[in-house]
Amino acid sequence: SVICIGHGALGRLFGRGWQAYADQLRAAGAAASFAMLATRSRWDRFLAAEPTVNGVPVRFHHVTPETATAADLVIFAVKANHLDDAIHDAHSSIGRGTILLSLLNGISSEDALRSSFPSARVVMATAQGMDATRDDYQLRYRNLGTITYGLRRSEQQDPALRAAISDLDAWFRATATPGGYLADMEHQYWAKFMLNCG
């Protein structure tokens, strides 16, 4: 079970493939799910705008903070100024051992997630290379970009986090998500930070 918080550019770019795979598993009888998490009012505004990707309407399963239950993986794909709200809304979606993946720019979101959800497993991640442009809720892109993930050097031998990486590897391969595991994620993390600053 996977929940994505943030239905902007990143959420829509990658969420379509994630949902398609989860729907395929469910059709085959597996207990799999993918959904976007948002408050009812925010989701109603999103749907009212008739969102598209490259001109094609997008449709996602949706859960609210009140109806969500703990997921295996929760992906944060919001802007930094919305992270506090996302953390507040995510509490019902996160249980002991839930994997948390932050696609935010910057170097502080993982620490905020670790502090807010100490029983979860937080993995470092970066998203880059996408060329999406947005006109209100109409999104266009040519290059999907990549998501890379890994662990802090001090966490490399943590059994629970290594298991989280293994689970993410399986999910990324199954959903054909570009990117994957990097052994030296701290280098990648700071390289992305320097790229953004530049």
mmCIF file of C-alpha atoms in Angstrom:
data_model
loop_
_atom_site.group_PDB
_atom_site.id
_atom_site.type_symbol
_atom_site.label_atom_id
_atom_site.label_comp_id
_atom_site.label_asym_id
_atom_site.label_seq_id
_atom_site.Cartn_x
_atom_site.Cartn_y
_atom_site.Cartn_z
ATOM 1 C CA SER A 1 0.000 0.000 0.000
ATOM 2 C CA VAL A 2 1.384 3.348 -1.097
ATOM 3 C CA ILE A 3 0.189 6.881 -0.355
ATOM 4 C CA CYS A 4 1.466 10.026 -2.048
ATOM 5 C CA ILE A 5 1.011 13.423 -0.448
ATOM 6 C CA GLY A 6 1.202 16.127 -3.098
ATOM 7 C CA HIS A 7 -0.595 16.082 -6.431
ATOM 8 C CA GLY A 8 1.482 18.741 -8.160
ATOM 9 C CA ALA A 9 4.106 18.074 -10.828
ATOM 10 C CA LEU A 10 5.994 15.224 -9.133
ATOM 11 C CA GLY A 11 2.923 13.547 -7.725
ATOM 12 C CA ARG A 12 1.236 13.499 -11.107
ATOM 13 C CA LEU A 13 4.323 12.619 -13.150
ATOM 14 C CA PHE A 14 5.158 9.506 -11.156
ATOM 15 C CA GLY A 15 1.792 8.810 -9.551
ATOM 16 C CA ARG A 16 0.193 7.687 -12.805
ATOM 17 C CA GLY A 17 2.600 4.754 -13.105
ATOM 18 C CA TRP A 18 2.384 3.910 -9.416
ATOM 19 C CA GLN A 19 -1.395 3.799 -9.494
ATOM 20 C CA ALA A 20 -1.489 1.783 -12.725
ATOM 21 C CA TYR A 21 0.725 -0.881 -11.158
ATOM 22 C CA ALA A 22 -1.286 -1.027 -7.918
ATOM 23 C CA ASP A 23 -4.521 -1.307 -9.929
ATOM 24 C CA GLN A 24 -2.986 -4.131 -11.954
ATOM 25 C CA LEU A 25 -2.125 -6.023 -8.772
ATOM 26 C CA ARG A 26 -5.599 -5.483 -7.334
ATOM 27 C CA ALA A 27 -7.172 -6.765 -10.541
ATOM 28 C CA ALA A 28 -5.103 -9.921 -10.112
ATOM 29 C CA GLY A 29 -6.385 -10.375 -6.566
ATOM 30 C CA ALA A 30 -3.458 -8.913 -4.621
ATOM 31 C CA ALA A 31 -3.948 -6.625 -1.638
ATOM 32 C CA ALA A 32 -2.305 -3.562 -3.194
ATOM 33 C CA SER A 33 -3.322 0.078 -3.296
ATOM 34 C CA PHE A 34 -2.149 3.519 -4.320
ATOM 35 C CA ALA A 35 -3.860 6.770 -3.373
ATOM 36 C CA MET A 36 -3.281 10.490 -3.124
ATOM 37 C CA LEU A 37 -3.836 11.914 0.341
ATOM 38 C CA ALA A 38 -5.429 15.352 0.639
ATOM 39 C CA THR A 39 -8.128 17.071 2.602
ATOM 40 C CA ARG A 40 -11.560 16.939 0.990
ATOM 41 C CA SER A 41 -11.605 20.674 0.199
ATOM 42 C CA ARG A 42 -8.158 20.574 -1.409
ATOM 43 C CA TRP A 43 -9.072 17.521 -3.477
ATOM 44 C CA ASP A 44 -12.346 19.062 -4.627
ATOM 45 C CA ARG A 45 -10.438 22.123 -5.885
ATOM 46 C CA PHE A 46 -8.014 19.826 -7.706
ATOM 47 C CA LEU A 47 -10.794 17.919 -9.469
ATOM 48 C CA ALA A 48 -12.722 21.093 -10.300
ATOM 49 C CA ALA A 49 -9.694 22.327 -12.251
ATOM 50 C CA GLU A 50 -9.821 19.221 -14.515
ATOM 51 C CA PRO A 51 -6.108 18.369 -14.157
ATOM 52 C CA THR A 52 -4.223 16.903 -17.110
ATOM 53 C CA VAL A 53 -0.784 15.573 -17.996
ATOM 54 C CA ASN A 54 0.227 16.229 -21.601
ATOM 55 C CA GLY A 55 -3.407 16.943 -22.345
ATOM 56 C CA VAL A 56 -4.691 13.663 -20.888
ATOM 57 C CA PRO A 57 -7.018 13.917 -17.857
ATOM 58 C CA VAL A 58 -5.621 12.296 -14.711
ATOM 59 C CA ARG A 59 -7.641 10.252 -12.243
ATOM 60 C CA PHE A 60 -6.259 9.133 -8.917
ATOM 61 C CA HIS A 61 -7.691 7.210 -6.005
ATOM 62 C CA HIS A 62 -8.036 9.550 -3.045
ATOM 63 C CA VAL A 63 -8.014 9.273 0.731
ATOM 64 C CA THR A 64 -8.410 11.981 3.344
ATOM 65 C CA PRO A 65 -6.504 12.306 6.628
ATOM 66 C CA GLU A 66 -9.639 10.964 8.322
ATOM 67 C CA THR A 67 -10.079 7.883 6.105
ATOM 68 C CA ALA A 68 -6.439 6.892 5.510
ATOM 69 C CA THR A 69 -4.869 3.925 7.276
ATOM 70 C CA ALA A 70 -1.203 3.093 7.788
ATOM 71 C CA ALA A 71 0.565 2.386 4.492
ATOM 72 C CA ASP A 72 3.735 0.490 3.641
ATOM 73 C CA LEU A 73 5.186 3.515 1.826
ATOM 74 C CA VAL A 74 4.320 7.207 2.116
ATOM 75 C CA ILE A 75 5.799 9.603 -0.433
ATOM 76 C CA PHE A 76 5.992 13.323 0.317
ATOM 77 C CA ALA A 77 5.854 15.308 -2.932
ATOM 78 C CA VAL A 78 4.874 18.754 -1.673
ATOM 79 C CA LYS A 79 6.713 22.068 -1.687
ATOM 80 C CA ALA A 80 8.763 22.919 1.393
ATOM 81 C CA ASN A 81 6.276 25.531 2.597
ATOM 82 C CA HIS A 82 3.574 22.847 2.697
ATOM 83 C CA LEU A 83 5.612 20.221 4.563
ATOM 84 C CA ASP A 84 4.208 21.056 8.009
ATOM 85 C CA ASP A 85 0.641 20.663 6.724
ATOM 86 C CA ALA A 86 1.584 17.411 4.974
ATOM 87 C CA ILE A 87 3.088 16.022 8.177
ATOM 88 C CA HIS A 88 -0.065 16.930 10.072
ATOM 89 C CA ASP A 89 -2.290 15.292 7.454
ATOM 90 C CA ALA A 90 -0.123 12.166 7.222
ATOM 91 C CA HIS A 91 -0.351 10.906 10.804
ATOM 92 C CA SER A 92 -3.074 8.326 10.140
ATOM 93 C CA SER A 93 -1.130 7.050 7.091
ATOM 94 C CA ILE A 94 2.064 6.265 8.978
ATOM 95 C CA GLY A 95 2.595 3.377 11.356
ATOM 96 C CA ARG A 96 5.545 1.562 12.847
ATOM 97 C CA GLY A 97 7.890 0.606 10.021
ATOM 98 C CA THR A 98 6.210 2.687 7.299
ATOM 99 C CA ILE A 99 8.810 3.784 4.739
ATOM 100 C CA LEU A 100 8.915 7.553 4.230
ATOM 101 C CA LEU A 101 10.329 8.992 1.008
ATOM 102 C CA SER A 102 10.643 12.770 0.633
ATOM 103 C CA LEU A 103 10.967 14.259 -2.859
ATOM 104 C CA LEU A 104 11.351 17.811 -1.569
ATOM 105 C CA ASN A 105 14.277 19.984 -2.564
ATOM 106 C CA GLY A 106 16.632 21.026 0.200
ATOM 107 C CA ILE A 107 18.331 19.239 3.068
ATOM 108 C CA SER A 108 15.899 19.395 5.979
ATOM 109 C CA SER A 109 12.737 17.455 5.105
ATOM 110 C CA GLU A 110 14.102 14.056 6.128
ATOM 111 C CA ASP A 111 15.078 15.382 9.546
ATOM 112 C CA ALA A 112 11.583 16.824 9.958
ATOM 113 C CA LEU A 113 10.077 13.438 9.087
ATOM 114 C CA ARG A 114 12.397 11.560 11.456
ATOM 115 C CA SER A 115 11.438 13.910 14.261
ATOM 116 C CA SER A 116 7.709 13.686 13.554
ATOM 117 C CA PHE A 117 7.554 9.923 12.949
ATOM 118 C CA PRO A 118 10.284 8.229 15.021
ATOM 119 C CA SER A 119 8.876 4.718 14.477
ATOM 120 C CA ALA A 120 8.900 5.056 10.679
ATOM 121 C CA ARG A 121 11.820 4.316 8.350
ATOM 122 C CA VAL A 122 13.017 7.495 6.599
ATOM 123 C CA VAL A 123 15.057 7.064 3.419
ATOM 124 C CA MET A 124 17.018 9.878 1.740
ATOM 125 C CA ALA A 125 15.885 10.729 -1.790
ATOM 126 C CA THR A 126 16.236 13.232 -4.605
ATOM 127 C CA ALA A 127 14.155 13.844 -7.710
ATOM 128 C CA GLN A 128 15.664 15.612 -10.692
ATOM 129 C CA GLY A 129 15.896 15.753 -14.460
ATOM 130 C CA MET A 130 12.196 16.320 -15.081
ATOM 131 C CA ASP A 131 11.209 19.197 -17.373
ATOM 132 C CA ALA A 132 7.563 19.580 -16.415
ATOM 133 C CA THR A 133 5.889 22.945 -16.879
ATOM 134 C CA ARG A 134 2.535 23.793 -15.376
ATOM 135 C CA ASP A 135 -0.231 26.167 -16.369
ATOM 136 C CA ASP A 136 -2.557 26.044 -13.390
ATOM 137 C CA TYR A 137 -3.499 22.340 -13.269
ATOM 138 C CA GLN A 138 -2.436 21.530 -16.832
ATOM 139 C CA LEU A 139 0.960 19.812 -16.763
ATOM 140 C CA ARG A 140 3.243 19.148 -19.732
ATOM 141 C CA TYR A 141 6.573 17.330 -19.878
ATOM 142 C CA ARG A 142 8.943 15.501 -22.232
ATOM 143 C CA ASN A 143 11.477 14.090 -19.738
ATOM 144 C CA LEU A 144 10.097 12.233 -16.735
ATOM 145 C CA GLY A 145 13.299 12.548 -14.704
ATOM 146 C CA THR A 146 14.591 10.193 -12.024
ATOM 147 C CA ILE A 147 14.199 9.448 -8.340
ATOM 148 C CA THR A 148 17.266 8.223 -6.490
ATOM 149 C CA TYR A 149 17.301 7.020 -2.900
ATOM 150 C CA GLY A 150 19.645 5.617 -0.299
ATOM 151 C CA LEU A 151 20.837 5.872 3.288
ATOM 152 C CA ARG A 152 23.064 8.128 5.316
ATOM 153 C CA ARG A 153 26.549 6.684 5.695
ATOM 154 C CA SER A 154 25.912 6.163 9.407
ATOM 155 C CA GLU A 155 22.801 4.098 8.578
ATOM 156 C CA GLN A 156 24.282 1.744 5.998
ATOM 157 C CA GLN A 157 24.284 -1.268 8.342
ATOM 158 C CA ASP A 158 20.884 -0.663 9.953
ATOM 159 C CA PRO A 159 18.879 -3.867 9.249
ATOM 160 C CA ALA A 160 15.470 -2.145 9.208
ATOM 161 C CA LEU A 161 16.633 0.551 6.804
ATOM 162 C CA ARG A 162 18.394 -1.958 4.560
ATOM 163 C CA ALA A 163 15.117 -3.871 4.392
ATOM 164 C CA ALA A 164 13.376 -0.609 3.446
ATOM 165 C CA ILE A 165 15.836 -0.159 0.580
ATOM 166 C CA SER A 166 15.139 -3.694 -0.597
ATOM 167 C CA ASP A 167 11.388 -2.984 -0.575
ATOM 168 C CA LEU A 168 11.889 0.264 -2.486
ATOM 169 C CA ASP A 169 14.069 -1.515 -5.049
ATOM 170 C CA ALA A 170 11.279 -4.012 -5.679
ATOM 171 C CA TRP A 171 8.653 -1.253 -5.977
ATOM 172 C CA PHE A 172 10.761 0.853 -8.361
ATOM 173 C CA ARG A 173 11.543 -2.120 -10.583
ATOM 174 C CA ALA A 174 7.931 -3.285 -10.688
ATOM 175 C CA THR A 175 6.610 0.177 -11.532
ATOM 176 C CA ALA A 176 9.444 0.972 -13.988
ATOM 177 C CA THR A 177 10.190 4.166 -12.058
ATOM 178 C CA PRO A 178 13.374 5.757 -13.447
ATOM 179 C CA GLY A 179 16.200 5.986 -10.934
ATOM 180 C CA GLY A 180 16.957 3.666 -8.057
ATOM 181 C CA TYR A 181 19.352 3.049 -5.197
ATOM 182 C CA LEU A 182 22.625 4.957 -4.786
ATOM 183 C CA ALA A 183 25.281 3.692 -2.398
ATOM 184 C CA ASP A 184 26.590 7.193 -1.599
ATOM 185 C CA MET A 185 23.323 9.054 -1.241
ATOM 186 C CA GLU A 186 24.857 11.771 0.900
ATOM 187 C CA HIS A 187 27.012 12.851 -2.039
ATOM 188 C CA GLN A 188 23.968 12.891 -4.320
ATOM 189 C CA TYR A 189 21.989 14.825 -1.720
ATOM 190 C CA TRP A 190 24.502 17.650 -1.492
ATOM 191 C CA ALA A 191 25.163 17.630 -5.237
ATOM 192 C CA LYS A 192 21.446 18.267 -5.814
ATOM 193 C CA PHE A 193 21.490 21.008 -3.198
ATOM 194 C CA MET A 194 24.455 22.711 -4.916
ATOM 195 C CA LEU A 195 22.751 22.357 -8.310
ATOM 196 C CA ASN A 196 19.630 24.089 -6.996
ATOM 197 C CA CYS A 197 21.633 26.866 -5.370
ATOM 198 C CA GLY A 198 23.626 27.352 -8.592
#
